[in-house]
């Protein structure tokens, strides 16, 4: 059975904790303003958890690829993709280091710089919509929309919903508890498939 990552386990826990805010609410009705506010808060908490997962898992792919390179000196695709995306120039790194350094050390410095650039991009990320997906996963060689269009579109829709709730205090909740939980559950199921793919392809379920 394909294993999932530590990041996915943390996502499951965060979503379970977020669900606590809507315990006891009617399944198919928004009966009061308080119920509405709780549902909006639930969406905001779930969005934050999913956003954090996407950020952490993209970094995990690069970190695991670097650990593997240090162990066997085989270059993984995510490292090459990150160097290309962030335009890390190998020759610049070579000329800045002593002539006695091994090529392995030069590559290591280049890959670490690419990861540092990606960490900056992660720190600047604020969302789960298409542009955010591209900012997080194109640098590791994955276009989420191409991998799973339904997941990409579901995240995009959820990001839009979060924006409406965060910036439009008077906007009423469209879906009651059952509807909101269904959205989150569907996203989680799709994310698991993506996580399994990353674990199988890049070994992010392994201990660094």
JSON list of N, CA and C in Angstrom, two decimals, residues 69-130:
[
{"chain": "A", "resi": 69, "resn": "UNK", "atom": "N", "xyz": [20.68, 13.10, -2.91]},
{"chain": "A", "resi": 69, "resn": "UNK", "atom": "CA", "xyz": [21.88, 13.47, -3.67]},
{"chain": "A", "resi": 69, "resn": "UNK", "atom": "C", "xyz": [23.13, 13.37, -2.81]},
{"chain": "A", "resi": 70, "resn": "UNK", "atom": "N", "xyz": [23.03, 13.81, -1.57]},
{"chain": "A", "resi": 70, "resn": "UNK", "atom": "CA", "xyz": [24.17, 13.73, -0.67]},
{"chain": "A", "resi": 70, "resn": "UNK", "atom": "C", "xyz": [24.55, 12.28, -0.39]},
{"chain": "A", "resi": 71, "resn": "UNK", "atom": "N", "xyz": [23.56, 11.39, -0.44]},
{"chain": "A", "resi": 71, "resn": "UNK", "atom": "CA", "xyz": [23.81, 9.98, -0.13]},
{"chain": "A", "resi": 71, "resn": "UNK", "atom": "C", "xyz": [24.40, 9.22, -1.31]},
{"chain": "A", "resi": 72, "resn": "UNK", "atom": "N", "xyz": [23.86, 9.45, -2.51]},
{"chain": "A", "resi": 72, "resn": "UNK", "atom": "CA", "xyz": [24.29, 8.63, -3.65]},
{"chain": "A", "resi": 72, "resn": "UNK", "atom": "C", "xyz": [24.82, 9.42, -4.84]},
{"chain": "A", "resi": 73, "resn": "UNK", "atom": "N", "xyz": [24.79, 10.76, -4.74]},
{"chain": "A", "resi": 73, "resn": "UNK", "atom": "CA", "xyz": [25.32, 11.65, -5.77]},
{"chain": "A", "resi": 73, "resn": "UNK", "atom": "C", "xyz": [24.55, 11.57, -7.09]},
{"chain": "A", "resi": 74, "resn": "UNK", "atom": "N", "xyz": [23.34, 11.07, -7.04]},
{"chain": "A", "resi": 74, "resn": "UNK", "atom": "CA", "xyz": [22.47, 11.06, -8.21]},
{"chain": "A", "resi": 74, "resn": "UNK", "atom": "C", "xyz": [21.54, 12.27, -8.14]},
{"chain": "A", "resi": 75, "resn": "UNK", "atom": "N", "xyz": [21.51, 13.04, -9.22]},
{"chain": "A", "resi": 75, "resn": "UNK", "atom": "CA", "xyz": [20.71, 14.26, -9.23]},
{"chain": "A", "resi": 75, "resn": "UNK", "atom": "C", "xyz": [19.26, 13.93, -9.56]},
{"chain": "A", "resi": 76, "resn": "UNK", "atom": "N", "xyz": [18.34, 14.38, -8.72]},
{"chain": "A", "resi": 76, "resn": "UNK", "atom": "CA", "xyz": [16.91, 14.15, -8.95]},
{"chain": "A", "resi": 76, "resn": "UNK", "atom": "C", "xyz": [16.29, 15.30, -9.74]},
{"chain": "A", "resi": 77, "resn": "UNK", "atom": "N", "xyz": [15.23, 14.97, -10.45]},
{"chain": "A", "resi": 77, "resn": "UNK", "atom": "CA", "xyz": [14.56, 15.95, -11.30]},
{"chain": "A", "resi": 77, "resn": "UNK", "atom": "C", "xyz": [14.11, 17.21, -10.55]},
{"chain": "A", "resi": 78, "resn": "UNK", "atom": "N", "xyz": [13.55, 17.11, -9.33]},
{"chain": "A", "resi": 78, "resn": "UNK", "atom": "CA", "xyz": [13.12, 18.33, -8.65]},
{"chain": "A", "resi": 78, "resn": "UNK", "atom": "C", "xyz": [14.24, 19.35, -8.44]},
{"chain": "A", "resi": 79, "resn": "UNK", "atom": "N", "xyz": [15.45, 18.87, -8.18]},
{"chain": "A", "resi": 79, "resn": "UNK", "atom": "CA", "xyz": [16.58, 19.77, -7.99]},
{"chain": "A", "resi": 79, "resn": "UNK", "atom": "C", "xyz": [16.91, 20.49, -9.29]},
{"chain": "A", "resi": 80, "resn": "UNK", "atom": "N", "xyz": [16.91, 19.75, -10.39]},
{"chain": "A", "resi": 80, "resn": "UNK", "atom": "CA", "xyz": [17.16, 20.36, -11.70]},
{"chain": "A", "resi": 80, "resn": "UNK", "atom": "C", "xyz": [16.07, 21.36, -12.05]},
{"chain": "A", "resi": 81, "resn": "UNK", "atom": "N", "xyz": [14.82, 20.99, -11.75]},
{"chain": "A", "resi": 81, "resn": "UNK", "atom": "CA", "xyz": [13.70, 21.88, -12.05]},
{"chain": "A", "resi": 81, "resn": "UNK", "atom": "C", "xyz": [13.81, 23.17, -11.25]},
{"chain": "A", "resi": 82, "resn": "UNK", "atom": "N", "xyz": [14.18, 23.06, -9.98]},
{"chain": "A", "resi": 82, "resn": "UNK", "atom": "CA", "xyz": [14.30, 24.26, -9.14]},
{"chain": "A", "resi": 82, "resn": "UNK", "atom": "C", "xyz": [15.43, 25.16, -9.62]},
{"chain": "A", "resi": 83, "resn": "UNK", "atom": "N", "xyz": [16.55, 24.56, -9.99]},
{"chain": "A", "resi": 83, "resn": "UNK", "atom": "CA", "xyz": [17.67, 25.36, -10.51]},
{"chain": "A", "resi": 83, "resn": "UNK", "atom": "C", "xyz": [17.27, 26.09, -11.78]},
{"chain": "A", "resi": 84, "resn": "UNK", "atom": "N", "xyz": [16.54, 25.40, -12.64]},
{"chain": "A", "resi": 84, "resn": "UNK", "atom": "CA", "xyz": [16.09, 26.03, -13.89]},
{"chain": "A", "resi": 84, "resn": "UNK", "atom": "C", "xyz": [15.06, 27.12, -13.62]},
{"chain": "A", "resi": 85, "resn": "UNK", "atom": "N", "xyz": [14.10, 26.84, -12.75]},
{"chain": "A", "resi": 85, "resn": "UNK", "atom": "CA", "xyz": [13.03, 27.80, -12.47]},
{"chain": "A", "resi": 85, "resn": "UNK", "atom": "C", "xyz": [13.58, 29.08, -11.85]},
{"chain": "A", "resi": 86, "resn": "UNK", "atom": "N", "xyz": [14.50, 28.93, -10.92]},
{"chain": "A", "resi": 86, "resn": "UNK", "atom": "CA", "xyz": [15.06, 30.11, -10.23]},
{"chain": "A", "resi": 86, "resn": "UNK", "atom": "C", "xyz": [16.32, 30.65, -10.90]},
{"chain": "A", "resi": 87, "resn": "UNK", "atom": "N", "xyz": [16.66, 30.04, -12.05]},
{"chain": "A", "resi": 87, "resn": "UNK", "atom": "CA", "xyz": [17.78, 30.53, -12.86]},
{"chain": "A", "resi": 87, "resn": "UNK", "atom": "C", "xyz": [19.09, 30.58, -12.07]},
{"chain": "A", "resi": 88, "resn": "UNK", "atom": "N", "xyz": [19.36, 29.49, -11.38]},
{"chain": "A", "resi": 88, "resn": "UNK", "atom": "CA", "xyz": [20.62, 29.37, -10.65]},
{"chain": "A", "resi": 88, "resn": "UNK", "atom": "C", "xyz": [21.71, 28.98, -11.65]},
{"chain": "A", "resi": 89, "resn": "UNK", "atom": "N", "xyz": [22.72, 29.82, -11.81]},
{"chain": "A", "resi": 89, "resn": "UNK", "atom": "CA", "xyz": [23.75, 29.60, -12.83]},
{"chain": "A", "resi": 89, "resn": "UNK", "atom": "C", "xyz": [24.93, 28.85, -12.22]},
{"chain": "A", "resi": 90, "resn": "UNK", "atom": "N", "xyz": [25.21, 27.69, -12.78]},
{"chain": "A", "resi": 90, "resn": "UNK", "atom": "CA", "xyz": [26.28, 26.85, -12.25]},
{"chain": "A", "resi": 90, "resn": "UNK", "atom": "C", "xyz": [27.63, 27.55, -12.30]},
{"chain": "A", "resi": 91, "resn": "UNK", "atom": "N", "xyz": [27.93, 28.22, -13.41]},
{"chain": "A", "resi": 91, "resn": "UNK", "atom": "CA", "xyz": [29.24, 28.84, -13.57]},
{"chain": "A", "resi": 91, "resn": "UNK", "atom": "C", "xyz": [29.47, 29.95, -12.54]},
{"chain": "A", "resi": 92, "resn": "UNK", "atom": "N", "xyz": [28.41, 30.65, -12.17]},
{"chain": "A", "resi": 92, "resn": "UNK", "atom": "CA", "xyz": [28.56, 31.67, -11.14]},
{"chain": "A", "resi": 92, "resn": "UNK", "atom": "C", "xyz": [29.02, 31.06, -9.83]},
{"chain": "A", "resi": 93, "resn": "UNK", "atom": "N", "xyz": [28.50, 29.89, -9.55]},
{"chain": "A", "resi": 93, "resn": "UNK", "atom": "CA", "xyz": [28.86, 29.22, -8.31]},
{"chain": "A", "resi": 93, "resn": "UNK", "atom": "C", "xyz": [30.27, 28.65, -8.39]},
{"chain": "A", "resi": 94, "resn": "UNK", "atom": "N", "xyz": [30.66, 28.17, -9.56]},
{"chain": "A", "resi": 94, "resn": "UNK", "atom": "CA", "xyz": [32.00, 27.62, -9.74]},
{"chain": "A", "resi": 94, "resn": "UNK", "atom": "C", "xyz": [33.05, 28.70, -9.53]},
{"chain": "A", "resi": 95, "resn": "UNK", "atom": "N", "xyz": [32.86, 29.86, -10.12]},
{"chain": "A", "resi": 95, "resn": "UNK", "atom": "CA", "xyz": [33.86, 30.92, -10.04]},
{"chain": "A", "resi": 95, "resn": "UNK", "atom": "C", "xyz": [33.93, 31.55, -8.66]},
{"chain": "A", "resi": 96, "resn": "UNK", "atom": "N", "xyz": [32.91, 31.34, -7.86]},
{"chain": "A", "resi": 96, "resn": "UNK", "atom": "CA", "xyz": [32.91, 31.94, -6.52]},
{"chain": "A", "resi": 96, "resn": "UNK", "atom": "C", "xyz": [33.52, 31.01, -5.48]},
{"chain": "A", "resi": 97, "resn": "UNK", "atom": "N", "xyz": [33.94, 29.83, -5.90]},
{"chain": "A", "resi": 97, "resn": "UNK", "atom": "CA", "xyz": [34.49, 28.86, -4.97]},
{"chain": "A", "resi": 97, "resn": "UNK", "atom": "C", "xyz": [35.93, 28.54, -5.35]},
{"chain": "A", "resi": 98, "resn": "UNK", "atom": "N", "xyz": [36.66, 27.98, -4.44]},
{"chain": "A", "resi": 98, "resn": "UNK", "atom": "CA", "xyz": [38.07, 27.69, -4.71]},
{"chain": "A", "resi": 98, "resn": "UNK", "atom": "C", "xyz": [38.19, 26.59, -5.75]},
{"chain": "A", "resi": 99, "resn": "UNK", "atom": "N", "xyz": [39.29, 26.63, -6.49]},
{"chain": "A", "resi": 99, "resn": "UNK", "atom": "CA", "xyz": [39.50, 25.67, -7.58]},
{"chain": "A", "resi": 99, "resn": "UNK", "atom": "C", "xyz": [39.65, 24.26, -7.06]},
{"chain": "A", "resi": 100, "resn": "UNK", "atom": "N", "xyz": [39.95, 24.11, -5.78]},
{"chain": "A", "resi": 100, "resn": "UNK", "atom": "CA", "xyz": [40.17, 22.79, -5.23]},
{"chain": "A", "resi": 100, "resn": "UNK", "atom": "C", "xyz": [38.90, 22.05, -4.84]},
{"chain": "A", "resi": 101, "resn": "UNK", "atom": "N", "xyz": [37.76, 22.73, -4.92]},
{"chain": "A", "resi": 101, "resn": "UNK", "atom": "CA", "xyz": [36.51, 22.09, -4.53]},
{"chain": "A", "resi": 101, "resn": "UNK", "atom": "C", "xyz": [36.12, 21.01, -5.52]},
{"chain": "A", "resi": 102, "resn": "UNK", "atom": "N", "xyz": [35.51, 19.96, -5.02]},
{"chain": "A", "resi": 102, "resn": "UNK", "atom": "CA", "xyz": [35.01, 18.91, -5.88]},
{"chain": "A", "resi": 102, "resn": "UNK", "atom": "C", "xyz": [33.72, 19.36, -6.56]},
{"chain": "A", "resi": 103, "resn": "UNK", "atom": "N", "xyz": [33.45, 18.81, -7.71]},
{"chain": "A", "resi": 103, "resn": "UNK", "atom": "CA", "xyz": [32.23, 19.16, -8.45]},
{"chain": "A", "resi": 103, "resn": "UNK", "atom": "C", "xyz": [30.99, 18.86, -7.62]},
{"chain": "A", "resi": 104, "resn": "UNK", "atom": "N", "xyz": [31.07, 17.79, -6.83]},
{"chain": "A", "resi": 104, "resn": "UNK", "atom": "CA", "xyz": [29.95, 17.44, -5.95]},
{"chain": "A", "resi": 104, "resn": "UNK", "atom": "C", "xyz": [29.61, 18.58, -5.02]},
{"chain": "A", "resi": 105, "resn": "UNK", "atom": "N", "xyz": [30.63, 19.23, -4.47]},
{"chain": "A", "resi": 105, "resn": "UNK", "atom": "CA", "xyz": [30.40, 20.34, -3.55]},
{"chain": "A", "resi": 105, "resn": "UNK", "atom": "C", "xyz": [29.79, 21.54, -4.26]},
{"chain": "A", "resi": 106, "resn": "UNK", "atom": "N", "xyz": [30.20, 21.74, -5.51]},
{"chain": "A", "resi": 106, "resn": "UNK", "atom": "CA", "xyz": [29.63, 22.84, -6.29]},
{"chain": "A", "resi": 106, "resn": "UNK", "atom": "C", "xyz": [28.15, 22.60, -6.55]},
{"chain": "A", "resi": 107, "resn": "UNK", "atom": "N", "xyz": [27.82, 21.39, -6.97]},
{"chain": "A", "resi": 107, "resn": "UNK", "atom": "CA", "xyz": [26.41, 21.04, -7.18]},
{"chain": "A", "resi": 107, "resn": "UNK", "atom": "C", "xyz": [25.61, 21.20, -5.89]},
{"chain": "A", "resi": 108, "resn": "UNK", "atom": "N", "xyz": [26.20, 20.79, -4.80]},
{"chain": "A", "resi": 108, "resn": "UNK", "atom": "CA", "xyz": [25.52, 20.89, -3.51]},
{"chain": "A", "resi": 108, "resn": "UNK", "atom": "C", "xyz": [25.20, 22.35, -3.19]},
{"chain": "A", "resi": 109, "resn": "UNK", "atom": "N", "xyz": [26.14, 23.23, -3.45]},
{"chain": "A", "resi": 109, "resn": "UNK", "atom": "CA", "xyz": [25.91, 24.66, -3.19]},
{"chain": "A", "resi": 109, "resn": "UNK", "atom": "C", "xyz": [24.82, 25.21, -4.10]},
{"chain": "A", "resi": 110, "resn": "UNK", "atom": "N", "xyz": [24.82, 24.78, -5.35]},
{"chain": "A", "resi": 110, "resn": "UNK", "atom": "CA", "xyz": [23.80, 25.23, -6.30]},
{"chain": "A", "resi": 110, "resn": "UNK", "atom": "C", "xyz": [22.42, 24.77, -5.87]},
{"chain": "A", "resi": 111, "resn": "UNK", "atom": "N", "xyz": [22.32, 23.51, -5.49]},
{"chain": "A", "resi": 111, "resn": "UNK", "atom": "CA", "xyz": [21.02, 22.97, -5.09]},
{"chain": "A", "resi": 111, "resn": "UNK", "atom": "C", "xyz": [20.51, 23.65, -3.81]},
{"chain": "A", "resi": 112, "resn": "UNK", "atom": "N", "xyz": [21.41, 23.90, -2.89]},
{"chain": "A", "resi": 112, "resn": "UNK", "atom": "CA", "xyz": [21.01, 24.57, -1.65]},
{"chain": "A", "resi": 112, "resn": "UNK", "atom": "C", "xyz": [20.52, 25.99, -1.93]},
{"chain": "A", "resi": 113, "resn": "UNK", "atom": "N", "xyz": [21.16, 26.65, -2.89]},
{"chain": "A", "resi": 113, "resn": "UNK", "atom": "CA", "xyz": [20.71, 27.99, -3.23]},
{"chain": "A", "resi": 113, "resn": "UNK", "atom": "C", "xyz": [19.32, 27.94, -3.85]},
{"chain": "A", "resi": 114, "resn": "UNK", "atom": "N", "xyz": [19.08, 26.95, -4.71]},
{"chain": "A", "resi": 114, "resn": "UNK", "atom": "CA", "xyz": [17.75, 26.81, -5.33]},
{"chain": "A", "resi": 114, "resn": "UNK", "atom": "C", "xyz": [16.69, 26.56, -4.26]},
{"chain": "A", "resi": 115, "resn": "UNK", "atom": "N", "xyz": [17.01, 25.72, -3.28]},
{"chain": "A", "resi": 115, "resn": "UNK", "atom": "CA", "xyz": [16.07, 25.44, -2.20]},
{"chain": "A", "resi": 115, "resn": "UNK", "atom": "C", "xyz": [15.81, 26.70, -1.37]},
{"chain": "A", "resi": 116, "resn": "UNK", "atom": "N", "xyz": [16.85, 27.49, -1.15]},
{"chain": "A", "resi": 116, "resn": "UNK", "atom": "CA", "xyz": [16.68, 28.74, -0.41]},
{"chain": "A", "resi": 116, "resn": "UNK", "atom": "C", "xyz": [15.75, 29.69, -1.16]},
{"chain": "A", "resi": 117, "resn": "UNK", "atom": "N", "xyz": [15.87, 29.72, -2.48]},
{"chain": "A", "resi": 117, "resn": "UNK", "atom": "CA", "xyz": [14.98, 30.56, -3.29]},
{"chain": "A", "resi": 117, "resn": "UNK", "atom": "C", "xyz": [13.54, 30.06, -3.19]},
{"chain": "A", "resi": 118, "resn": "UNK", "atom": "N", "xyz": [13.39, 28.74, -3.18]},
{"chain": "A", "resi": 118, "resn": "UNK", "atom": "CA", "xyz": [12.04, 28.19, -3.09]},
{"chain": "A", "resi": 118, "resn": "UNK", "atom": "C", "xyz": [11.44, 28.46, -1.71]},
{"chain": "A", "resi": 119, "resn": "UNK", "atom": "N", "xyz": [12.27, 28.44, -0.70]},
{"chain": "A", "resi": 119, "resn": "UNK", "atom": "CA", "xyz": [11.78, 28.73, 0.64]},
{"chain": "A", "resi": 119, "resn": "UNK", "atom": "C", "xyz": [11.26, 30.17, 0.72]},
{"chain": "A", "resi": 120, "resn": "UNK", "atom": "N", "xyz": [11.92, 31.08, 0.02]},
{"chain": "A", "resi": 120, "resn": "UNK", "atom": "CA", "xyz": [11.44, 32.46, -0.05]},
{"chain": "A", "resi": 120, "resn": "UNK", "atom": "C", "xyz": [10.08, 32.52, -0.72]},
{"chain": "A", "resi": 121, "resn": "UNK", "atom": "N", "xyz": [9.94, 31.76, -1.82]},
{"chain": "A", "resi": 121, "resn": "UNK", "atom": "CA", "xyz": [8.67, 31.73, -2.54]},
{"chain": "A", "resi": 121, "resn": "UNK", "atom": "C", "xyz": [7.55, 31.18, -1.66]},
{"chain": "A", "resi": 122, "resn": "UNK", "atom": "N", "xyz": [7.86, 30.16, -0.89]},
{"chain": "A", "resi": 122, "resn": "UNK", "atom": "CA", "xyz": [6.88, 29.58, 0.04]},
{"chain": "A", "resi": 122, "resn": "UNK", "atom": "C", "xyz": [6.48, 30.61, 1.10]},
{"chain": "A", "resi": 123, "resn": "UNK", "atom": "N", "xyz": [7.46, 31.33, 1.62]},
{"chain": "A", "resi": 123, "resn": "UNK", "atom": "CA", "xyz": [7.17, 32.35, 2.64]},
{"chain": "A", "resi": 123, "resn": "UNK", "atom": "C", "xyz": [6.27, 33.45, 2.09]},
{"chain": "A", "resi": 124, "resn": "UNK", "atom": "N", "xyz": [6.37, 33.72, 0.80]},
{"chain": "A", "resi": 124, "resn": "UNK", "atom": "CA", "xyz": [5.58, 34.78, 0.17]},
{"chain": "A", "resi": 124, "resn": "UNK", "atom": "C", "xyz": [4.23, 34.29, -0.33]},
{"chain": "A", "resi": 125, "resn": "UNK", "atom": "N", "xyz": [4.00, 32.98, -0.25]},
{"chain": "A", "resi": 125, "resn": "UNK", "atom": "CA", "xyz": [2.74, 32.43, -0.76]},
{"chain": "A", "resi": 125, "resn": "UNK", "atom": "C", "xyz": [1.58, 32.72, 0.19]},
{"chain": "A", "resi": 126, "resn": "UNK", "atom": "N", "xyz": [0.43, 33.05, -0.40]},
{"chain": "A", "resi": 126, "resn": "UNK", "atom": "CA", "xyz": [-0.76, 33.33, 0.41]},
{"chain": "A", "resi": 126, "resn": "UNK", "atom": "C", "xyz": [-2.01, 32.82, -0.31]},
{"chain": "A", "resi": 127, "resn": "UNK", "atom": "N", "xyz": [-2.13, 31.52, -0.44]},
{"chain": "A", "resi": 127, "resn": "UNK", "atom": "CA", "xyz": [-3.34, 31.00, -1.07]},
{"chain": "A", "resi": 127, "resn": "UNK", "atom": "C", "xyz": [-3.16, 29.62, -1.66]},
{"chain": "A", "resi": 128, "resn": "UNK", "atom": "N", "xyz": [-4.25, 29.11, -2.26]},
{"chain": "A", "resi": 128, "resn": "UNK", "atom": "CA", "xyz": [-4.23, 27.78, -2.87]},
{"chain": "A", "resi": 128, "resn": "UNK", "atom": "C", "xyz": [-4.75, 27.81, -4.31]},
{"chain": "A", "resi": 129, "resn": "UNK", "atom": "N", "xyz": [-4.93, 29.01, -4.85]},
{"chain": "A", "resi": 129, "resn": "UNK", "atom": "CA", "xyz": [-5.49, 29.13, -6.19]},
{"chain": "A", "resi": 129, "resn": "UNK", "atom": "C", "xyz": [-4.43, 28.80, -7.23]},
{"chain": "A", "resi": 130, "resn": "UNK", "atom": "N", "xyz": [-4.80, 28.85, -8.50]},
{"chain": "A", "resi": 130, "resn": "UNK", "atom": "CA", "xyz": [-3.93, 28.38, -9.57]},
{"chain": "A", "resi": 130, "resn": "UNK", "atom": "C", "xyz": [-2.56, 29.03, -9.54]}
]
